[in-house]
mmCIF file of C-alpha atoms and ligand atoms in Angstrom:
data_model
loop_
_atom_site.group_PDB
_atom_site.id
_atom_site.type_symbol
_atom_site.label_atom_id
_atom_site.label_comp_id
_atom_site.label_asym_id
_atom_site.label_seq_id
_atom_site.Cartn_x
_atom_site.Cartn_y
_atom_site.Cartn_z
ATOM 1 C CA MET K 1 -10.350 10.096 -9.822
ATOM 2 C CA ILE K 2 -8.247 9.777 -6.699
ATOM 3 C CA VAL K 3 -4.672 9.738 -8.011
ATOM 4 C CA LYS K 4 -3.275 11.199 -11.171
ATOM 5 C CA LEU K 5 0.369 10.773 -12.070
ATOM 6 C CA ASP K 6 1.199 13.038 -14.963
ATOM 7 C CA LYS K 7 4.364 12.437 -16.987
ATOM 8 C CA ILE K 8 6.496 11.296 -14.100
ATOM 9 C CA THR K 9 10.189 10.845 -14.740
ATOM 10 C CA LYS K 10 12.550 9.423 -12.168
ATOM 11 C CA TYR K 11 16.199 8.631 -12.701
ATOM 12 C CA TYR K 12 19.282 7.863 -10.687
ATOM 13 C CA GLN K 13 22.537 9.543 -11.522
ATOM 14 C CA ASN K 14 25.481 7.172 -11.373
ATOM 15 C CA SER K 15 28.024 8.631 -9.006
ATOM 16 C CA GLY K 16 31.150 9.932 -10.708
ATOM 17 C CA SER K 17 29.618 10.044 -14.169
ATOM 18 C CA ASN K 18 26.922 11.849 -16.068
ATOM 19 C CA ASP K 19 25.075 8.645 -16.867
ATOM 20 C CA LYS K 20 21.447 8.626 -15.863
ATOM 21 C CA ARG K 21 19.586 5.459 -15.142
ATOM 22 C CA ILE K 22 15.983 6.172 -16.031
ATOM 23 C CA ILE K 23 13.563 4.186 -13.860
ATOM 24 C CA LEU K 24 10.244 5.905 -14.642
ATOM 25 C CA ASP K 25 10.050 7.462 -18.077
ATOM 26 C CA ASP K 26 7.305 10.026 -18.694
ATOM 27 C CA LEU K 27 4.889 7.713 -16.932
ATOM 28 C CA SER K 28 1.214 8.606 -16.512
ATOM 29 C CA LEU K 29 -1.418 6.784 -14.515
ATOM 30 C CA GLU K 30 -4.874 7.523 -13.187
ATOM 31 C CA ILE K 31 -6.390 5.613 -10.314
ATOM 32 C CA GLU K 32 -10.136 5.982 -9.937
ATOM 33 C CA LYS K 33 -11.872 5.997 -6.580
ATOM 34 C CA GLY K 34 -12.587 2.435 -5.461
ATOM 35 C CA GLU K 35 -10.402 0.906 -8.170
ATOM 36 C CA SER K 36 -8.001 -1.974 -7.676
ATOM 37 C CA ILE K 37 -4.891 -2.228 -9.794
ATOM 38 C CA ALA K 38 -1.932 -4.558 -9.962
ATOM 39 C CA ILE K 39 1.509 -3.548 -11.145
ATOM 40 C CA VAL K 40 3.663 -6.395 -12.380
ATOM 41 C CA GLY K 41 7.118 -6.434 -13.924
ATOM 42 C CA PRO K 42 10.540 -7.990 -13.524
ATOM 43 C CA SER K 43 12.665 -7.406 -10.461
ATOM 44 C CA GLY K 44 14.464 -4.077 -10.733
ATOM 45 C CA SER K 45 11.947 -2.621 -13.198
ATOM 46 C CA GLY K 46 10.984 0.152 -10.774
ATOM 47 C CA LYS K 47 7.782 -1.114 -9.156
ATOM 48 C CA SER K 48 8.770 -0.139 -5.619
ATOM 49 C CA THR K 49 10.064 3.189 -6.896
ATOM 50 C CA LEU K 50 6.694 3.836 -8.513
ATOM 51 C CA LEU K 51 4.825 2.990 -5.284
ATOM 52 C CA ASN K 52 7.138 5.303 -3.361
ATOM 53 C CA VAL K 53 6.443 8.107 -5.813
ATOM 54 C CA ILE K 54 2.683 7.509 -5.523
ATOM 55 C CA SER K 55 2.964 7.689 -1.728
ATOM 56 C CA SER K 56 5.259 10.735 -1.938
ATOM 57 C CA LEU K 57 7.874 8.910 0.142
ATOM 58 C CA ASP K 58 10.154 9.447 -2.836
ATOM 59 C CA THR K 59 10.412 12.462 -5.127
ATOM 60 C CA CYS K 60 10.492 12.402 -8.903
ATOM 61 C CA ASN K 61 12.674 14.443 -11.256
ATOM 62 C CA SER K 62 9.771 15.783 -13.288
ATOM 63 C CA GLY K 63 6.031 15.426 -13.592
ATOM 64 C CA ASN K 64 3.070 16.024 -11.311
ATOM 65 C CA MET K 65 1.261 13.977 -8.769
ATOM 66 C CA ILE K 66 -2.309 14.949 -7.923
ATOM 67 C CA PHE K 67 -4.206 13.281 -5.088
ATOM 68 C CA ASP K 68 -7.880 14.116 -4.671
ATOM 69 C CA ALA K 69 -7.433 17.348 -6.647
ATOM 70 C CA GLN K 70 -4.489 18.379 -4.473
ATOM 71 C CA ASP K 71 -1.080 18.970 -6.069
ATOM 72 C CA LEU K 72 1.353 17.196 -3.760
ATOM 73 C CA SER K 73 4.380 19.058 -5.088
ATOM 74 C CA LYS K 74 3.017 22.128 -3.318
ATOM 75 C CA LEU K 75 3.176 20.544 0.151
ATOM 76 C CA ASN K 76 6.101 20.739 2.572
ATOM 77 C CA GLU K 77 7.468 17.709 4.453
ATOM 78 C CA LYS K 78 5.145 18.105 7.430
ATOM 79 C CA GLU K 79 2.082 18.531 5.228
ATOM 80 C CA LEU K 80 3.136 15.480 3.213
ATOM 81 C CA ALA K 81 3.451 13.413 6.382
ATOM 82 C CA ASN K 82 -0.052 14.502 7.406
ATOM 83 C CA PHE K 83 -1.335 13.711 3.953
ATOM 84 C CA ARG K 84 0.126 10.184 4.151
ATOM 85 C CA ASN K 85 -1.341 9.607 7.621
ATOM 86 C CA GLN K 86 -4.783 10.699 6.541
ATOM 87 C CA ASN K 87 -4.974 9.045 3.145
ATOM 88 C CA LEU K 88 -2.650 6.089 2.782
ATOM 89 C CA GLY K 89 -2.229 2.636 4.217
ATOM 90 C CA PHE K 90 0.901 0.593 3.562
ATOM 91 C CA VAL K 91 1.425 -3.151 3.388
ATOM 92 C CA PHE K 92 4.879 -4.601 2.744
ATOM 93 C CA GLN K 93 6.341 -8.014 2.058
ATOM 94 C CA SER K 94 7.296 -8.360 5.741
ATOM 95 C CA HIS K 95 4.651 -7.607 8.324
ATOM 96 C CA HIS K 96 6.892 -5.379 10.524
ATOM 97 C CA LEU K 97 4.824 -6.129 13.633
ATOM 98 C CA LEU K 98 6.623 -5.560 16.936
ATOM 99 C CA PRO K 99 7.325 -8.933 18.594
ATOM 100 C CA GLN K 100 6.864 -7.676 22.167
ATOM 101 C CA LEU K 101 3.338 -6.368 21.534
ATOM 102 C CA ASN K 102 0.232 -8.448 20.990
ATOM 103 C CA LEU K 103 -1.902 -8.096 17.858
ATOM 104 C CA ILE K 104 -4.299 -5.452 19.100
ATOM 105 C CA GLU K 105 -1.428 -3.431 20.630
ATOM 106 C CA ASN K 106 0.403 -3.584 17.307
ATOM 107 C CA VAL K 107 -2.654 -2.319 15.458
ATOM 108 C CA LEU K 108 -3.217 0.499 17.954
ATOM 109 C CA LEU K 109 0.426 1.585 18.107
ATOM 110 C CA PRO K 110 -0.181 4.775 16.054
ATOM 111 C CA PHE K 111 -2.715 5.882 18.687
ATOM 112 C CA ILE K 112 -0.352 5.740 21.666
ATOM 113 C CA PRO K 113 0.546 9.455 21.416
ATOM 114 C CA VAL K 114 -3.118 10.434 20.947
ATOM 115 C CA LYS K 115 -4.465 12.106 24.113
ATOM 116 C CA ASP K 116 -8.154 12.382 23.178
ATOM 117 C CA LYS K 117 -9.886 9.519 25.055
ATOM 118 C CA LYS K 118 -12.822 9.463 22.673
ATOM 119 C CA LEU K 119 -10.548 9.076 19.648
ATOM 120 C CA LYS K 120 -8.670 6.285 21.396
ATOM 121 C CA LYS K 121 -11.920 4.465 22.174
ATOM 122 C CA GLN K 122 -13.069 4.813 18.574
ATOM 123 C CA ALA K 123 -9.756 3.413 17.321
ATOM 124 C CA GLU K 124 -10.035 0.505 19.746
ATOM 125 C CA LYS K 125 -13.526 -0.310 18.520
ATOM 126 C CA ARG K 126 -12.408 -0.096 14.924
ATOM 127 C CA ALA K 127 -9.359 -2.299 15.591
ATOM 128 C CA LEU K 128 -11.600 -4.974 17.116
ATOM 129 C CA GLU K 129 -14.037 -4.815 14.211
ATOM 130 C CA LEU K 130 -11.242 -5.057 11.652
ATOM 131 C CA LEU K 131 -9.485 -7.923 13.446
ATOM 132 C CA ASP K 132 -12.830 -9.676 13.424
ATOM 133 C CA PHE K 133 -13.220 -8.900 9.700
ATOM 134 C CA VAL K 134 -9.885 -10.635 8.972
ATOM 135 C CA GLY K 135 -10.841 -13.607 11.161
ATOM 136 C CA LEU K 136 -8.531 -12.924 14.099
ATOM 137 C CA SER K 137 -10.949 -11.817 16.814
ATOM 138 C CA LYS K 138 -9.977 -14.733 19.069
ATOM 139 C CA GLN K 139 -6.239 -14.101 18.832
ATOM 140 C CA ILE K 140 -5.987 -10.400 19.593
ATOM 141 C CA HIS K 141 -3.942 -10.995 22.770
ATOM 142 C CA GLN K 142 -1.397 -13.235 21.079
ATOM 143 C CA ARG K 143 1.999 -11.977 19.976
ATOM 144 C CA PRO K 144 3.287 -12.171 16.396
ATOM 145 C CA GLY K 145 5.681 -15.001 17.346
ATOM 146 C CA GLN K 146 2.674 -17.169 18.214
ATOM 147 C CA MET K 147 0.983 -16.549 14.854
ATOM 148 C CA SER K 148 1.490 -17.876 11.324
ATOM 149 C CA GLY K 149 2.952 -15.698 8.575
ATOM 150 C CA GLY K 150 -0.476 -15.324 6.995
ATOM 151 C CA GLU K 151 -2.077 -14.259 10.270
ATOM 152 C CA CYS K 152 0.668 -11.685 10.874
ATOM 153 C CA GLN K 153 0.214 -10.325 7.375
ATOM 154 C CA ARG K 154 -3.558 -10.052 7.934
ATOM 155 C CA THR K 155 -2.804 -8.089 11.108
ATOM 156 C CA ALA K 156 -0.511 -5.818 9.079
ATOM 157 C CA VAL K 157 -3.442 -5.175 6.725
ATOM 158 C CA VAL K 158 -5.610 -4.211 9.715
ATOM 159 C CA ARG K 159 -2.879 -1.844 10.903
ATOM 160 C CA ALA K 160 -2.835 -0.262 7.428
ATOM 161 C CA LEU K 161 -6.611 0.266 7.658
ATOM 162 C CA ILE K 162 -6.802 1.717 11.156
ATOM 163 C CA HIS K 163 -6.647 5.350 10.006
ATOM 164 C CA GLN K 164 -9.406 4.730 7.417
ATOM 165 C CA PRO K 165 -7.191 5.395 4.386
ATOM 166 C CA ASN K 166 -8.541 6.139 0.906
ATOM 167 C CA LEU K 167 -5.804 4.152 -0.761
ATOM 168 C CA ILE K 168 -3.834 1.052 0.206
ATOM 169 C CA LEU K 169 -0.396 0.603 -1.331
ATOM 170 C CA ALA K 170 0.905 -2.941 -1.087
ATOM 171 C CA ASP K 171 4.411 -3.961 -2.182
ATOM 172 C CA GLU K 172 4.656 -7.729 -2.714
ATOM 173 C CA PRO K 173 2.156 -8.341 0.123
ATOM 174 C CA THR K 174 2.104 -12.101 -0.483
ATOM 175 C CA GLY K 175 5.816 -12.373 -1.262
ATOM 176 C CA SER K 176 6.697 -14.263 1.895
ATOM 177 C CA LEU K 177 3.549 -16.379 2.225
ATOM 178 C CA ASP K 178 2.776 -19.956 1.260
ATOM 179 C CA LYS K 179 0.272 -20.526 -1.534
ATOM 180 C CA LYS K 180 -2.787 -20.928 0.671
ATOM 181 C CA SER K 181 -2.064 -17.915 2.878
ATOM 182 C CA ALA K 182 -1.252 -15.874 -0.231
ATOM 183 C CA GLU K 183 -4.634 -16.798 -1.724
ATOM 184 C CA GLN K 184 -6.387 -15.801 1.534
ATOM 185 C CA LEU K 185 -4.552 -12.497 1.755
ATOM 186 C CA GLY K 186 -5.350 -11.689 -1.886
ATOM 187 C CA ASN K 187 -9.035 -12.350 -1.245
ATOM 188 C CA LEU K 188 -8.901 -10.217 1.882
ATOM 189 C CA LEU K 189 -7.438 -7.265 -0.043
ATOM 190 C CA VAL K 190 -10.161 -7.605 -2.674
ATOM 191 C CA ASP K 191 -12.811 -7.776 0.058
ATOM 192 C CA ILE K 192 -11.505 -4.605 1.638
ATOM 193 C CA ASN K 193 -11.472 -2.895 -1.732
ATOM 194 C CA GLU K 194 -15.025 -3.967 -2.532
ATOM 195 C CA LYS K 195 -16.713 -3.766 0.870
ATOM 196 C CA GLN K 196 -14.901 -0.819 2.401
ATOM 197 C CA GLY K 197 -14.429 1.164 -0.813
ATOM 198 C CA VAL K 198 -10.680 1.563 -0.294
ATOM 199 C CA SER K 199 -8.707 1.927 -3.532
ATOM 200 C CA LEU K 200 -5.908 -0.561 -3.938
ATOM 201 C CA VAL K 201 -2.550 -0.627 -5.708
ATOM 202 C CA VAL K 202 -0.717 -3.927 -5.440
ATOM 203 C CA VAL K 203 2.784 -4.547 -6.715
ATOM 204 C CA THR K 204 3.360 -8.238 -7.204
ATOM 205 C CA HIS K 205 5.281 -10.995 -8.928
ATOM 206 C CA SER K 206 2.278 -13.255 -8.603
ATOM 207 C CA MET K 207 -0.080 -13.407 -11.558
ATOM 208 C CA ASP K 208 -2.611 -15.178 -9.313
ATOM 209 C CA LEU K 209 -2.742 -12.099 -7.097
ATOM 210 C CA ALA K 210 -2.599 -9.648 -10.008
ATOM 211 C CA LYS K 211 -5.588 -11.324 -11.659
ATOM 212 C CA LYS K 212 -7.751 -10.563 -8.637
ATOM 213 C CA MET K 213 -7.433 -6.825 -9.378
ATOM 214 C CA LYS K 214 -9.658 -4.971 -11.823
ATOM 215 C CA LYS K 215 -6.716 -3.766 -13.913
ATOM 216 C CA ILE K 216 -3.214 -5.067 -14.450
ATOM 217 C CA TYR K 217 -0.338 -2.915 -15.634
ATOM 218 C CA GLN K 218 3.081 -4.126 -16.656
ATOM 219 C CA LEU K 219 5.991 -1.835 -15.836
ATOM 220 C CA GLU K 220 8.591 -2.090 -18.557
ATOM 221 C CA ASP K 221 11.252 0.362 -19.711
ATOM 222 C CA GLY K 222 9.883 2.946 -17.314
ATOM 223 C CA ARG K 223 6.339 2.907 -18.697
ATOM 224 C CA LEU K 224 3.093 1.185 -17.877
ATOM 225 C CA LYS K 225 1.254 -0.992 -20.325
ATOM 226 C CA GLN K 226 -2.187 -2.299 -19.451
ATOM 227 C CA LEU K 227 -2.514 -6.055 -19.862
ATOM 228 C CA THR K 228 -5.728 -7.756 -20.792
ATOM 229 C CA ILE K 229 -5.983 -11.093 -19.065
ATOM 230 C CA GLU K 230 -8.585 -13.625 -20.022
ATOM 231 C CA ASN K 231 -10.166 -15.408 -17.110
ATOM 232 C CA GLU K 232 -9.553 -19.120 -17.292
HETATM 233 N N1 LIG U 1 18.594 5.022 -4.158
HETATM 234 C C1 LIG U 1 18.897 4.434 -5.319
HETATM 235 N N2 LIG U 1 20.015 4.793 -6.016
HETATM 236 C C2 LIG U 1 20.321 4.213 -7.192
HETATM 237 N N3 LIG U 1 19.567 3.265 -7.779
HETATM 238 C C3 LIG U 1 18.464 2.860 -7.146
HETATM 239 C C4 LIG U 1 18.056 3.420 -5.888
HETATM 240 N N4 LIG U 1 16.886 2.821 -5.503
HETATM 241 C C5 LIG U 1 16.579 1.947 -6.473
HETATM 242 N N5 LIG U 1 17.518 1.962 -7.465
HETATM 243 C C6 LIG U 1 17.493 1.154 -8.696
HETATM 244 O O1 LIG U 1 16.281 1.383 -9.360
HETATM 245 C C7 LIG U 1 15.836 0.194 -10.004
HETATM 246 C C8 LIG U 1 14.394 -0.076 -9.653
HETATM 247 O O2 LIG U 1 14.310 -0.495 -8.292
HETATM 248 P P1 LIG U 1 12.935 -0.949 -7.617
HETATM 249 O O3 LIG U 1 11.944 0.141 -7.781
HETATM 250 O O4 LIG U 1 13.262 -1.377 -6.239
HETATM 251 O O5 LIG U 1 12.529 -2.184 -8.529
HETATM 252 P P2 LIG U 1 11.456 -3.354 -8.260
HETATM 253 O O6 LIG U 1 10.647 -2.995 -7.064
HETATM 254 O O7 LIG U 1 10.655 -3.454 -9.523
HETATM 255 O O8 LIG U 1 12.255 -4.595 -8.057
HETATM 256 C C9 LIG U 1 16.777 -0.915 -9.568
HETATM 257 O O9 LIG U 1 17.677 -1.167 -10.610
HETATM 258 C C10 LIG U 1 17.501 -0.327 -8.380
HETATM 259 O O10 LIG U 1 18.785 -0.832 -8.285
HETATM 260 MG MG1 LIG U 2 10.403 -3.919 -5.248
#
């Protein structure tokens, strides 16, 4: 087990009244090491909120979050930031690459402040290997503006992997891609999960993407329900 969410409740208080809007309602979830799960549900159902709670970018009102046997509620802000750097990789709907940097520079951006030459070299080697893995080894000196949306998103996946995370959290990663690029990106995420042993949580509207994951959960009324999908 890598992540255990135990009876998580998250609500927003409407300003000026006592009304609570419950987003996550006594929600529990376990993510096993190496697992891939999809979270589906209508817009506004709390999928991004749930991802933010899993990544400890957002707090919850009650419940516990355990990551690799460590209780995250016991960590301070700095320790949480370290924890995120060491364990998590993020992929969003937009790639958030910097337009003035080329692909390899974008991927290596987190290593700019690193002084240790050996660490820098290792990161460089890893970046090249990963860019090759996603089929972009010939384009590493191109800038995002010269690349397709799918290629930029693949680069964003490489950037998420550069710190060798245990878990990738992806929020609508194919949301701005055309069908073919979305299919490619979905397969890439599965490949990374299977070949590199990185656990994967994907929030998505797309059933095509969700079906590529080992488990699918629907978020509804603040709770998760596992769906069983028959393969066509
Ligand atoms: N900071 C906030 N204050 C109040 N309500 C919020 C805040 N952030 C999100 N919400 C509400 O929580 C609900 C769930 O949002 P979100 O997790 O983004 O849903 P999803 O990702 O499934 O579309 C939405 O109704 C949203 O308006
Ligand atoms: Mg969302």
